[in-house]
Amino acid sequence: MIKFANIRLPVIIAFSLICGIAAGYFFEYYKISLIWLIAVAPLSAITFTILSILFKNWRPFVFTILACIFFILGALGCYFKLVNYSSAEIIDGNTYRITGTVSEKGIYSNGEYIILNGTEANNINLKGKIIVYLNKEYGDYCDIGYKVTLFGIVNTYNTYPYGKLNYYAEENVKYRTYALGEIKSEYGFSFFGTIRNRIKNILFDNLSSDTAAICYAMLTGNSQNIDDDTLQNFRYGGIAHIFAVSGLHVGIIFGILSFLCKKLKFNKYVSATICIFAVFFYSAVCGFTLSSVRAATMCAVSIICKLFYQKSDRLNTLAFAATAILLITPLSLFSAGFQLSFCAVGGILVISKTIERLLKKIKTPQKIASGISVSLGAQAGTLPIMLAKFGYLSGAGLLLNIIIIPILSVLFTVLFASTFICALIAPLAKFLIPCVALPLELIISFLVGAGFEKALISGFGAGLFVPLYFILLIFAGDKLNIKFVKRIIAVLCSMIILTSYVIVKIFLPVSGFNIIVSAYYSGGEVLIKSVQGNILIVTEDVNGAHLTGTLSKYYAGNINGIIILGGEDCLKTYENVNSVSDNIYIFKDYINLQPYVGINTNYEREFTLSGIDFEYADGQSIFADLNGTKIAVCSGENIPYTECDLLISKTANYDCMSFYTAYFNLSDYKYNVYDFGDLTYFAENGSIKITGIYPPVTCLK
């Protein structure tokens, strides 16, 4: 009898661990007692024990026990990591004398920052790192490994700002401060930090800053020095993964070392030891990024299996790498880097062989078929993650990955070897590095001027789309042992269900209006969805990346019009919204503001859009009538309205009488986006109600 699927114990363990981490997050977020979480495991074990006895097969029992153990480990690990991150050893907003060792140094929009580990605040040990934003003239020089002392007003990071896990939680950065006055430092040695600095100096001393930043990112995975516009163009082209040290980079280094070991006639044990040490050493130089650790772990497992004449199952190897990383850092599961790295490899393992076989049937040459299948597999695996995390997918990605990535792979090999030689023989850098980087400068010029942002695919990709898509991918792959006809039927059914879901979410075949209130630090947005179309209201300085993700999350790719609220500086908001819609509304008194060419700008006080009547009170406030439901959106400090059904505001106000009140930022009122995440309301026939799932009442202010 043919099994439906080959049971892989490492995959079961990894999946159980992931489920446990997700459960731990859910229980901590909603403040549910751990007793209910732990009770699931013994009940499952008892059930499967009975079934094992009845069917006289102990294998399911063993698998279940291991699955339960790793489920509990994941749940407890995640739960207590979040509890630790939520607790503070010092008082938020107080001034402290801070000491610590620099573990990371980088730049931000207004200068430099450092991250301190092993920190103390007024001699109180902090169970977390602190990020320090430095002044332009911050005092003594410091770098990775240095011990520094400074004074600053220390603030704690919220665990769930805007309803999502804090970006810094993964690295346990719990505090932030701006250095008050000068800092004092003592020299400290960091072996890997010194290597990174040596690489950085070789590149930045001999190349233009833009080219050097890209070369440095290719070698170390650190893209913080790359200009935002340049980095965005790489993302729009779908090839920004070249900056994430992963299987491509580790594979090249492993290939070089294997070749050298073979030429030097080392025995297999010495060669294996050298290669394993080298890939993890390189991962350490890159700061043990998730993608580099995943690639190094998979490479090491494959080497060990080959060493002992065992066949390496790459899906098991991937599962083993995921388990190792998540046991140490369970919060990595929620990072885009982890998800993209593992889903890319998973997509290749699941579906690339199927694609390659189809290409061979149409007489595609072997090397071309292999390259296309790997590229398609990686993009298929990461597609829902890209849409969910960033709100878009590169339409040019497939072509560029087939053409550009092989070229960049060769350039990486030459750049890696050249930088290594120049680190040993410094005078060569002046001549060798500029020659090696010349082809890369041509590629950068091409990507910057190509305008790949016009080929982006967006407007969907959240909610049930993710699991439905992965079900489709699994059926289309070769990991299920089902006959061809049944596979085709399963794929077609999955496609119909997935397509139907997307169509329903996009076109919203119901009466009434959905009102979504979202925000992210610099600004907020209100999305109004109805059968007549989508309307977007944005405040000044809205975050472009967050806006794109919001539209994808709520299936609003087509926007009938954008209404901008703000002062006379609201013109710069065009930079973040001009790719969403070319029909923009601004308060009539701002007629002097001239938009970009090709944008239809309407300077109005009263107007009708998609069947909704709008009226500006001033440049920062607007009133809308949704078939009898009155809503007001205000981005300024003053609220010029006395009554409405729903008030959406930047600041708290006591004078406006409203049935519901929603705030973009943290406030003392019930519903604000900072505490709860996106807020959703439904309006119909003059009535309004809040919908969705939110944290319990204990979280209310």
XYZ file of C-alpha atoms in Angstrom:
701
model
C 0.000 0.000 0.000
C 1.391 3.399 -1.025
C 1.591 5.942 1.776
C -0.139 9.264 1.229
C 3.041 10.987 2.398
C 6.439 9.983 3.731
C 6.397 10.700 7.456
C 9.495 12.665 8.433
C 10.123 12.898 12.173
C 12.256 16.103 11.959
C 9.423 17.791 10.017
C 6.860 16.713 12.649
C 9.100 18.031 15.432
C 9.676 21.368 13.652
C 5.955 21.765 12.922
C 5.061 20.969 16.561
C 7.622 23.487 17.782
C 6.215 26.169 15.458
C 2.655 25.442 16.654
C 3.836 25.642 20.251
C 5.519 29.016 19.696
C 2.363 30.350 18.032
C 0.290 29.068 20.974
C 2.683 30.677 23.478
C 2.359 33.992 21.650
C -1.446 33.716 21.639
C -1.619 32.878 25.346
C 0.686 35.725 26.389
C -0.978 38.267 24.093
C -4.452 37.492 25.429
C -3.207 36.877 29.009
C -4.555 33.305 29.172
C -3.357 30.982 31.937
C -0.625 28.508 30.954
C -2.574 25.697 32.615
C -4.822 25.463 29.550
C -1.802 25.348 27.284
C -0.027 22.554 29.140
C -3.230 20.505 29.452
C -3.330 19.969 25.676
C -0.195 17.813 25.630
C -1.143 15.001 28.081
C -4.626 14.730 26.586
C -3.112 14.226 23.140
C -0.588 11.727 24.470
C -3.289 9.668 26.229
C -5.454 9.636 23.088
C -2.651 8.426 20.835
C -1.476 5.880 23.429
C -4.914 4.261 23.395
C -4.934 4.257 19.587
C -1.426 2.761 19.503
C -2.479 -0.086 21.804
C -5.617 -0.783 19.786
C -3.756 -0.861 16.458
C -0.596 -2.462 17.928
C 1.681 0.169 16.435
C 3.912 2.136 18.773
C 5.386 4.440 16.148
C 2.531 6.987 16.339
C 2.883 6.947 20.131
C 6.600 7.826 19.971
C 5.971 10.514 17.354
C 3.159 11.990 19.433
C 5.237 12.093 22.619
C 8.045 13.911 20.800
C 5.578 16.265 19.137
C 4.010 17.098 22.520
C 7.403 17.694 24.104
C 8.486 20.138 21.405
C 5.067 21.783 21.394
C 5.433 22.504 25.115
C 9.053 23.628 24.698
C 8.013 26.060 21.975
C 5.030 27.390 23.914
C 6.934 27.893 27.163
C 9.990 29.336 25.398
C 7.932 31.907 23.520
C 5.688 32.709 26.486
C 8.519 33.428 28.915
C 10.556 35.324 26.314
C 7.580 37.660 25.872
C 7.021 37.932 29.630
C 10.671 38.840 30.126
C 10.532 41.403 27.325
C 7.391 42.973 28.812
C 8.945 43.423 32.262
C 11.261 46.337 33.004
C 13.938 46.618 35.679
C 13.889 50.427 35.638
C 11.290 53.202 35.535
C 10.328 54.395 32.090
C 11.286 58.030 31.423
C 13.874 58.408 34.185
C 17.471 59.514 33.639
C 20.156 56.881 34.277
C 23.895 56.409 34.107
C 24.256 53.624 31.581
C 27.204 51.295 31.035
C 27.482 48.437 28.570
C 29.444 46.787 25.790
C 28.801 47.734 22.163
C 27.449 44.689 20.301
C 26.322 46.513 17.154
C 26.855 49.885 15.517
C 24.949 51.436 12.615
C 23.429 54.562 11.133
C 19.911 55.998 11.114
C 18.356 59.050 9.475
C 19.859 61.578 11.920
C 23.195 59.998 12.767
C 24.635 56.867 14.367
C 23.359 54.417 16.943
C 24.892 51.676 19.065
C 23.309 48.648 20.753
C 24.659 47.800 24.199
C 24.743 44.345 25.744
C 25.507 43.431 29.359
C 24.062 46.767 30.393
C 23.640 48.444 33.757
C 21.545 51.505 34.622
C 22.634 53.113 37.917
C 24.276 49.742 38.747
C 21.005 47.875 38.108
C 21.530 44.893 35.796
C 19.235 45.063 32.772
C 17.887 41.782 31.363
C 17.905 43.140 27.859
C 19.822 45.281 25.404
C 19.534 49.027 24.987
C 19.770 51.008 21.747
C 21.496 54.384 22.103
C 21.000 57.123 19.504
C 24.128 59.261 19.360
C 24.633 62.961 18.750
C 26.734 64.050 15.785
C 29.592 64.777 18.183
C 29.093 62.141 20.822
C 32.474 62.217 22.566
C 34.950 59.359 22.760
C 35.196 57.062 19.748
C 33.539 53.694 20.212
C 33.045 50.589 18.120
C 31.933 46.986 18.516
C 33.526 45.531 21.652
C 34.091 48.884 23.377
C 32.702 49.471 26.862
C 30.863 52.802 27.055
C 29.384 55.019 29.758
C 26.744 57.687 29.148
C 23.741 59.472 30.633
C 20.308 59.342 29.039
C 16.559 59.355 29.569
C 15.655 55.683 29.175
C 12.372 54.528 27.650
C 11.063 50.988 27.422
C 9.766 49.437 24.231
C 6.162 48.301 24.101
C 5.853 44.576 23.367
C 2.958 44.942 20.902
C 2.980 48.429 19.326
C 0.089 48.819 16.886
C -1.058 45.275 17.640
C 2.119 43.580 16.380
C 5.154 42.093 18.066
C 7.865 44.715 18.404
C 10.573 44.458 15.772
C 13.236 44.657 18.512
C 11.806 41.827 20.634
C 13.583 39.172 18.576
C 16.983 40.632 19.566
C 15.806 41.405 23.123
C 16.389 45.167 22.691
C 14.150 46.331 25.559
C 15.225 49.957 26.031
C 16.116 53.048 24.021
C 17.751 56.351 24.863
C 19.393 59.408 23.344
C 22.832 60.180 24.728
C 22.730 63.329 26.864
C 26.076 65.012 26.373
C 29.260 63.129 25.587
C 29.903 59.443 26.087
C 33.030 57.884 27.576
C 34.493 54.692 26.194
C 37.149 52.121 26.969
C 38.779 50.000 24.295
C 37.405 46.500 24.018
C 38.228 43.772 21.547
C 35.655 41.986 19.424
C 37.138 39.357 17.130
C 34.276 39.196 14.641
C 33.614 42.912 14.963
C 37.227 43.589 14.002
C 36.874 41.395 10.914
C 33.684 43.221 9.876
C 35.366 46.590 10.353
C 38.347 45.435 8.293
C 36.029 44.417 5.442
C 34.113 47.684 5.726
C 37.255 49.830 5.653
C 38.653 48.027 2.594
C 35.446 48.683 0.666
C 34.603 52.222 1.804
C 38.186 53.467 1.417
C 38.366 52.386 -2.211
C 34.835 52.730 -3.603
C 32.036 55.296 -3.725
C 29.789 55.129 -0.681
C 26.821 53.612 -2.585
C 28.869 50.880 -4.264
C 30.800 50.146 -1.065
C 27.551 49.827 0.912
C 26.179 47.288 -1.583
C 29.430 45.288 -1.619
C 29.500 45.282 2.175
C 25.881 44.098 2.302
C 26.614 41.300 -0.185
C 29.541 40.070 1.921
C 28.093 40.457 5.435
C 24.321 40.774 5.073
C 24.382 44.239 6.686
C 22.373 46.575 4.426
C 22.060 49.487 6.878
C 24.527 51.625 4.925
C 22.667 51.340 1.616
C 20.689 54.356 0.482
C 16.947 53.776 1.022
C 16.047 54.472 -2.621
C 18.719 52.076 -3.907
C 17.645 49.337 -1.517
C 14.017 49.871 -2.508
C 14.919 49.438 -6.187
C 16.554 46.090 -5.403
C 13.362 45.105 -3.572
C 11.160 46.227 -6.451
C 13.288 44.076 -8.738
C 12.813 41.079 -6.442
C 16.543 40.512 -5.895
C 17.120 42.128 -2.476
C 17.726 38.615 -1.094
C 21.280 38.961 -2.440
C 21.892 41.009 0.741
C 20.666 38.206 3.028
C 23.634 35.880 3.521
C 22.031 32.533 2.736
C 22.452 29.313 0.784
C 23.808 31.153 -2.245
C 26.676 32.735 -0.286
C 27.388 29.742 1.953
C 27.207 27.391 -1.039
C 29.807 29.421 -2.931
C 32.168 29.465 0.057
C 31.640 25.740 0.617
C 32.352 25.106 -3.077
C 35.594 27.099 -2.969
C 36.810 25.294 0.158
C 35.822 21.862 -1.144
C 37.775 22.544 -4.330
C 40.856 23.658 -2.379
C 40.677 20.680 0.007
C 40.432 18.316 -2.945
C 43.423 19.931 -4.666
C 45.440 19.772 -1.439
C 44.419 16.098 -1.064
C 43.063 16.371 2.484
C 41.229 13.303 3.746
C 37.438 13.487 4.006
C 37.374 14.047 7.789
C 39.788 16.983 7.649
C 37.911 18.446 4.665
C 34.560 18.098 6.438
C 35.918 19.734 9.609
C 37.391 22.655 7.653
C 34.206 23.225 5.654
C 31.865 23.057 8.679
C 34.092 25.358 10.713
C 34.367 27.806 7.806
C 30.621 28.136 7.119
C 29.825 28.763 10.803
C 32.784 31.135 11.076
C 31.386 33.087 8.133
C 27.947 33.084 9.787
C 29.571 34.548 12.914
C 31.262 37.287 10.855
C 27.801 38.129 9.492
C 26.446 38.416 13.034
C 24.686 35.018 13.053
C 21.803 36.278 10.931
C 18.923 33.815 10.643
C 19.480 33.093 6.951
C 23.215 32.492 7.423
C 22.656 30.164 10.409
C 20.004 28.264 8.452
C 22.307 27.854 5.457
C 25.326 26.901 7.609
C 23.294 24.337 9.577
C 21.887 22.722 6.441
C 25.348 22.650 4.898
C 26.855 21.052 8.031
C 24.149 18.376 8.250
C 24.632 17.517 4.563
C 28.406 17.242 5.044
C 28.008 14.962 8.068
C 25.515 12.721 6.255
C 27.841 12.429 3.281
C 30.771 11.744 5.602
C 29.027 8.679 7.022
C 27.608 7.549 3.662
C 24.050 8.491 4.571
C 21.580 10.012 2.146
C 20.732 13.573 3.129
C 17.029 14.424 2.956
C 16.996 18.196 2.390
C 13.501 18.597 3.828
C 14.656 16.923 7.048
C 17.776 19.097 7.025
C 15.645 22.239 6.663
C 13.405 21.073 9.530
C 16.443 20.376 11.707
C 17.808 23.893 11.049
C 14.437 25.468 11.897
C 14.204 23.461 15.129
C 17.725 24.430 16.210
C 17.122 28.144 15.618
C 13.655 28.267 17.196
C 14.722 26.394 20.329
C 17.337 29.095 20.957
C 15.388 32.127 19.714
C 11.661 31.264 19.538
C 10.645 34.830 18.640
C 12.552 34.462 15.364
C 9.463 32.706 14.029
C 7.705 36.076 13.678
C 10.506 37.841 11.786
C 10.360 38.383 8.036
C 13.949 37.169 7.691
C 13.197 33.751 9.183
C 9.985 33.296 7.235
C 11.457 34.355 3.893
C 14.599 32.281 4.336
C 12.843 29.030 5.236
C 9.905 29.483 2.859
C 12.271 30.135 -0.045
C 14.139 26.883 0.554
C 10.890 25.060 1.329
C 9.403 26.258 -1.965
C 12.452 24.989 -3.852
C 12.280 21.574 -2.147
C 8.525 21.161 -2.623
C 7.833 22.373 -6.138
C 11.058 22.944 -8.128
C 11.324 19.314 -9.356
C 7.753 19.438 -10.642
C 8.494 22.652 -12.545
C 11.743 21.239 -13.910
C 9.989 18.113 -15.242
C 7.385 20.268 -16.979
C 10.100 22.414 -18.578
C 11.970 19.336 -19.814
C 8.795 18.090 -21.510
C 8.858 21.194 -23.700
C 12.524 20.559 -24.587
C 14.048 23.196 -22.291
C 17.830 22.690 -21.866
C 18.838 21.126 -18.534
C 20.737 24.099 -17.056
C 18.059 26.604 -18.062
C 15.276 24.359 -16.726
C 17.134 23.912 -13.449
C 17.722 27.653 -13.040
C 14.121 28.565 -13.835
C 12.693 25.871 -11.544
C 14.835 26.954 -8.579
C 13.942 30.617 -9.101
C 10.235 29.833 -9.470
C 10.294 27.517 -6.462
C 11.880 30.164 -4.228
C 9.449 32.845 -5.388
C 6.488 30.494 -5.012
C 7.522 29.752 -1.433
C 7.983 33.392 -0.465
C 5.002 34.851 -2.373
C 2.500 34.913 0.545
C 5.171 36.155 2.963
C 6.100 39.035 0.651
C 2.448 40.005 0.237
C 1.667 39.700 3.952
C 4.813 41.444 5.251
C 5.493 44.066 2.577
C 2.228 44.302 0.656
C 3.663 43.687 -2.793
C 5.360 41.155 -5.038
C 7.864 41.990 -7.772
C 6.460 41.290 -11.213
C 9.985 41.503 -12.657
C 11.456 39.175 -10.047
C 11.386 35.965 -12.098
C 13.264 37.406 -15.062
C 15.807 39.272 -12.928
C 16.470 36.235 -10.728
C 17.217 34.163 -13.813
C 19.456 36.787 -15.435
C 20.912 39.017 -12.688
C 21.409 36.568 -9.806
C 23.870 34.301 -11.704
C 25.888 37.416 -12.572
C 25.788 38.621 -8.950
C 26.850 35.128 -7.820
C 29.980 35.348 -9.951
C 30.621 38.894 -8.718
C 30.202 37.747 -5.107
C 32.778 34.987 -5.628
C 35.303 37.404 -7.126
C 34.517 40.094 -4.522
C 34.874 37.613 -1.642
C 38.237 36.363 -2.906
C 39.498 39.885 -3.668
C 38.510 41.255 -0.263
C 40.192 38.311 1.460
C 43.419 38.917 -0.501
C 43.307 42.659 0.180
C 42.824 42.016 3.900
C 46.160 40.187 3.817
C 47.946 42.487 1.352
C 46.532 45.976 1.970
C 48.275 47.884 -0.913
C 46.421 45.767 -3.483
C 43.021 47.152 -2.401
C 43.532 50.486 -4.164
C 43.780 48.770 -7.552
C 41.926 45.478 -7.175
C 38.676 46.468 -5.418
C 37.595 49.217 -7.907
C 38.144 46.820 -10.842
C 36.102 44.056 -9.195
C 33.243 46.452 -8.305
C 32.950 48.014 -11.775
C 30.396 45.474 -13.140
C 28.375 45.905 -9.952
C 28.155 49.665 -10.542
C 26.637 48.987 -13.966
C 24.010 46.684 -12.416
C 23.182 49.313 -9.769
C 22.704 51.972 -12.467
C 20.407 49.638 -14.388
C 18.247 48.794 -11.358
C 17.956 52.402 -10.173
C 16.791 53.658 -13.561
C 14.626 50.706 -14.640
C 11.451 51.747 -12.795
C 10.512 48.285 -11.531
C 8.002 49.838 -9.112
C 5.597 49.920 -12.071
C 5.663 46.108 -12.223
C 4.633 45.492 -8.606
C 1.724 43.172 -7.803
C -0.224 44.147 -4.689
C -3.653 44.531 -3.118
C -4.136 41.041 -1.651
C -2.347 38.390 0.345
C -3.426 38.270 3.991
C -5.834 36.279 6.151
C -6.818 32.853 4.819
C -4.865 33.501 1.640
C -1.656 32.259 3.296
C -2.821 28.756 4.431
C -4.921 28.255 1.279
C -1.946 29.163 -0.885
C 0.403 26.778 0.928
C -2.148 23.949 0.598
C -2.197 24.612 -3.146
C 1.610 24.589 -3.234
C 1.824 21.259 -1.393
C -0.645 19.603 -3.761
C 1.269 20.977 -6.749
C 4.591 19.678 -5.397
C 6.014 16.167 -5.324
C 5.921 15.442 -1.591
C 2.467 13.787 -1.578
C 2.165 10.288 -3.010
C -1.012 10.697 -5.043
C -1.829 9.776 -8.625
C -1.540 12.349 -11.381
C -5.291 12.693 -11.973
C -6.028 13.144 -8.254
C -3.191 15.668 -7.997
C -4.614 17.718 -10.873
C -8.092 17.623 -9.296
C -6.688 18.694 -5.917
C -4.699 21.544 -7.497
C -7.689 22.777 -9.488
C -9.984 22.646 -6.427
C -7.403 24.525 -4.356
C -7.036 27.160 -7.096
C -10.799 27.631 -7.318
C -11.123 28.023 -3.537
C -8.153 30.416 -3.359
C -9.365 32.504 -6.312
C -12.908 32.651 -4.936
C -11.607 33.798 -1.568
C -9.547 36.595 -3.153
C -12.452 37.745 -5.358
C -14.851 37.851 -2.400
C -12.353 39.803 -0.285
C -11.592 42.299 -3.059
C -15.100 43.014 -4.299
C -16.895 42.746 -0.937
C -20.322 41.570 -2.285
C -22.371 43.021 0.583
C -24.085 46.308 1.280
C -22.709 48.876 3.672
C -19.209 50.167 4.337
C -16.144 48.696 6.002
C -14.042 51.358 7.744
C -10.482 50.346 8.651
C -8.386 52.615 10.884
C -4.649 51.985 10.784
C -1.492 53.840 11.855
C 2.244 53.473 12.257
C 4.179 56.102 14.235
C 4.562 58.848 11.623
C 0.966 58.906 10.441
C -2.319 57.110 10.000
C -4.752 56.063 7.321
C -8.469 55.322 7.038
C -9.644 52.905 4.360
C -13.335 52.949 3.399
C -14.440 49.882 1.409
C -17.773 49.400 -0.319
C -19.205 47.845 -3.463
C -18.792 51.245 -5.130
C -15.034 51.284 -4.611
C -12.241 51.987 -2.139
C -11.360 55.385 -0.688
C -8.214 56.159 1.269
C -7.810 59.013 3.760
C -4.208 59.622 4.875
C -2.658 61.960 7.399
C 0.511 63.920 6.887
C 3.724 61.855 6.878
C 1.955 58.531 6.419
C 4.401 55.618 6.345
C 4.596 54.351 2.762
C 5.689 50.798 3.562
C 2.982 50.381 6.194
C 0.379 51.829 3.837
C 1.244 49.297 1.120
C 0.972 46.465 3.638
C -2.391 47.732 4.894
C -3.880 47.844 1.397
C -2.665 44.303 0.744
C -3.993 43.078 4.086
C -7.483 44.405 3.341
C -7.515 43.567 -0.394
C -7.686 47.160 -1.585
C -5.378 47.293 -4.578
C -7.658 49.639 -6.539
C -8.193 53.005 -4.859
C -10.765 55.361 -6.417
C -9.326 58.381 -4.660
C -6.934 59.494 -1.917
C -7.861 62.296 0.498
C -4.865 63.955 2.151
C -5.119 65.631 5.551
C -2.341 67.846 6.855
C -0.748 71.237 6.827
C 0.912 72.937 3.914
C 3.677 70.327 3.997
C 1.229 67.612 2.972
C 2.646 67.671 -0.564
C 5.484 65.382 0.546
C 2.847 62.760 1.332
C 2.609 62.315 -2.456
C 5.893 60.407 -2.288
C 4.180 57.675 -0.294
C 0.810 57.534 -2.061
C 1.390 58.456 -5.710
C 1.860 54.783 -6.678
C -1.473 53.828 -5.065
C -3.779 56.147 -7.009
C -3.473 59.066 -9.409
C -6.670 60.731 -8.146
C -5.888 62.872 -5.083
C -7.957 65.370 -3.064
C -6.512 68.288 -1.085
C -8.151 71.154 0.829
C -9.025 74.029 -1.520
C -6.839 76.584 0.284
C -3.700 74.612 -0.658
C -4.010 75.429 -4.359
C -0.391 76.634 -4.337
C 0.845 73.081 -3.749
C 1.886 71.528 -7.049
C 1.952 67.719 -7.290
C 4.031 65.451 -9.475
C 3.272 65.269 -13.189
C 0.584 62.744 -14.090
C -1.396 62.987 -10.846
C -4.958 64.292 -10.983
C -5.140 66.665 -8.008
C -8.515 68.049 -6.910
C -8.532 71.164 -4.704
C -11.946 70.972 -3.025
C -13.976 71.786 0.059
C -17.007 69.632 -0.745
C -17.082 66.700 -3.163
C -18.631 63.269 -3.754
C -16.495 60.188 -4.271
C -17.796 56.607 -4.737
C -21.232 57.685 -3.546
C -19.914 59.279 -0.322
C -20.282 63.005 0.413
C -17.150 64.617 1.880
C -16.597 68.079 3.330
C -13.322 69.572 4.559
C -13.581 71.686 7.722
C -9.966 72.718 7.250
C -6.825 71.181 5.788
C -6.553 68.717 8.666
C -10.166 67.588 9.166
C -12.838 66.071 6.950
C -16.456 64.981 7.459
C -18.067 62.105 5.518
C -21.676 60.938 5.148
C -21.862 57.175 4.484
C -25.565 56.901 3.620
C -26.607 58.314 6.976
C -23.572 57.281 9.039
C -21.514 60.344 9.950
C -17.757 59.960 10.401
C -15.106 62.594 11.050
C -11.347 62.184 10.517
C -8.992 64.689 12.149
C -5.202 64.768 11.912
C -4.595 68.022 13.805
C -4.631 69.032 17.444
C -8.070 70.671 17.210
C -11.306 68.866 16.346
C -13.809 71.220 14.671
C -16.836 68.925 15.101
C -19.357 68.612 17.925
C -21.195 65.427 16.913
C -20.740 62.342 14.710
C -21.215 58.567 14.795
C -17.500 57.761 14.540
C -14.662 60.146 15.372
C -11.217 59.115 14.108
C -8.625 61.410 15.571
C -4.956 61.926 16.259
C -5.570 63.398 19.715
C -8.136 62.923 22.461
C -11.101 65.310 22.603
C -13.955 65.759 25.088
C -16.197 68.140 23.124
C -17.197 65.997 20.142
C -20.124 63.698 20.970
C -19.667 60.391 19.116
C -20.959 56.838 19.495
C -17.488 55.438 18.716
C -14.084 57.087 19.003
C -10.880 55.717 17.483
C -7.412 57.197 17.886
C -4.373 56.754 15.682
C -1.982 57.019 18.621
C -1.836 55.894 22.244
C -4.539 57.581 24.333
C -6.430 57.162 27.583
C -9.574 56.175 25.702
C -10.734 52.632 24.942
C -9.975 52.206 21.282
C -6.635 53.322 19.851
C -4.569 51.724 17.123
C -1.370 51.675 19.198
C -2.880 49.344 21.809
C -5.185 47.255 19.640
C -3.759 47.278 16.150
C -6.007 48.062 13.193
C -9.608 48.882 14.165
C -12.459 47.833 11.870
C -15.991 49.254 11.834
C -19.037 48.386 9.752
C -21.588 51.047 8.796
C -24.995 50.446 7.214
C -28.284 52.357 7.126
C -27.137 54.977 9.593
C -25.892 52.495 12.211
C -22.308 51.560 13.039
C -20.602 48.792 15.008
C -17.055 47.681 15.705
C -15.989 44.306 14.319
C -12.963 42.027 14.688
C -11.127 40.435 17.608
C -9.260 42.618 20.064
C -7.316 42.092 23.284
C -9.379 41.521 26.464
C -10.880 44.303 28.561
C -7.911 44.078 30.965
C -5.807 45.698 28.208
C -8.061 48.744 27.982
C -6.877 52.028 29.373
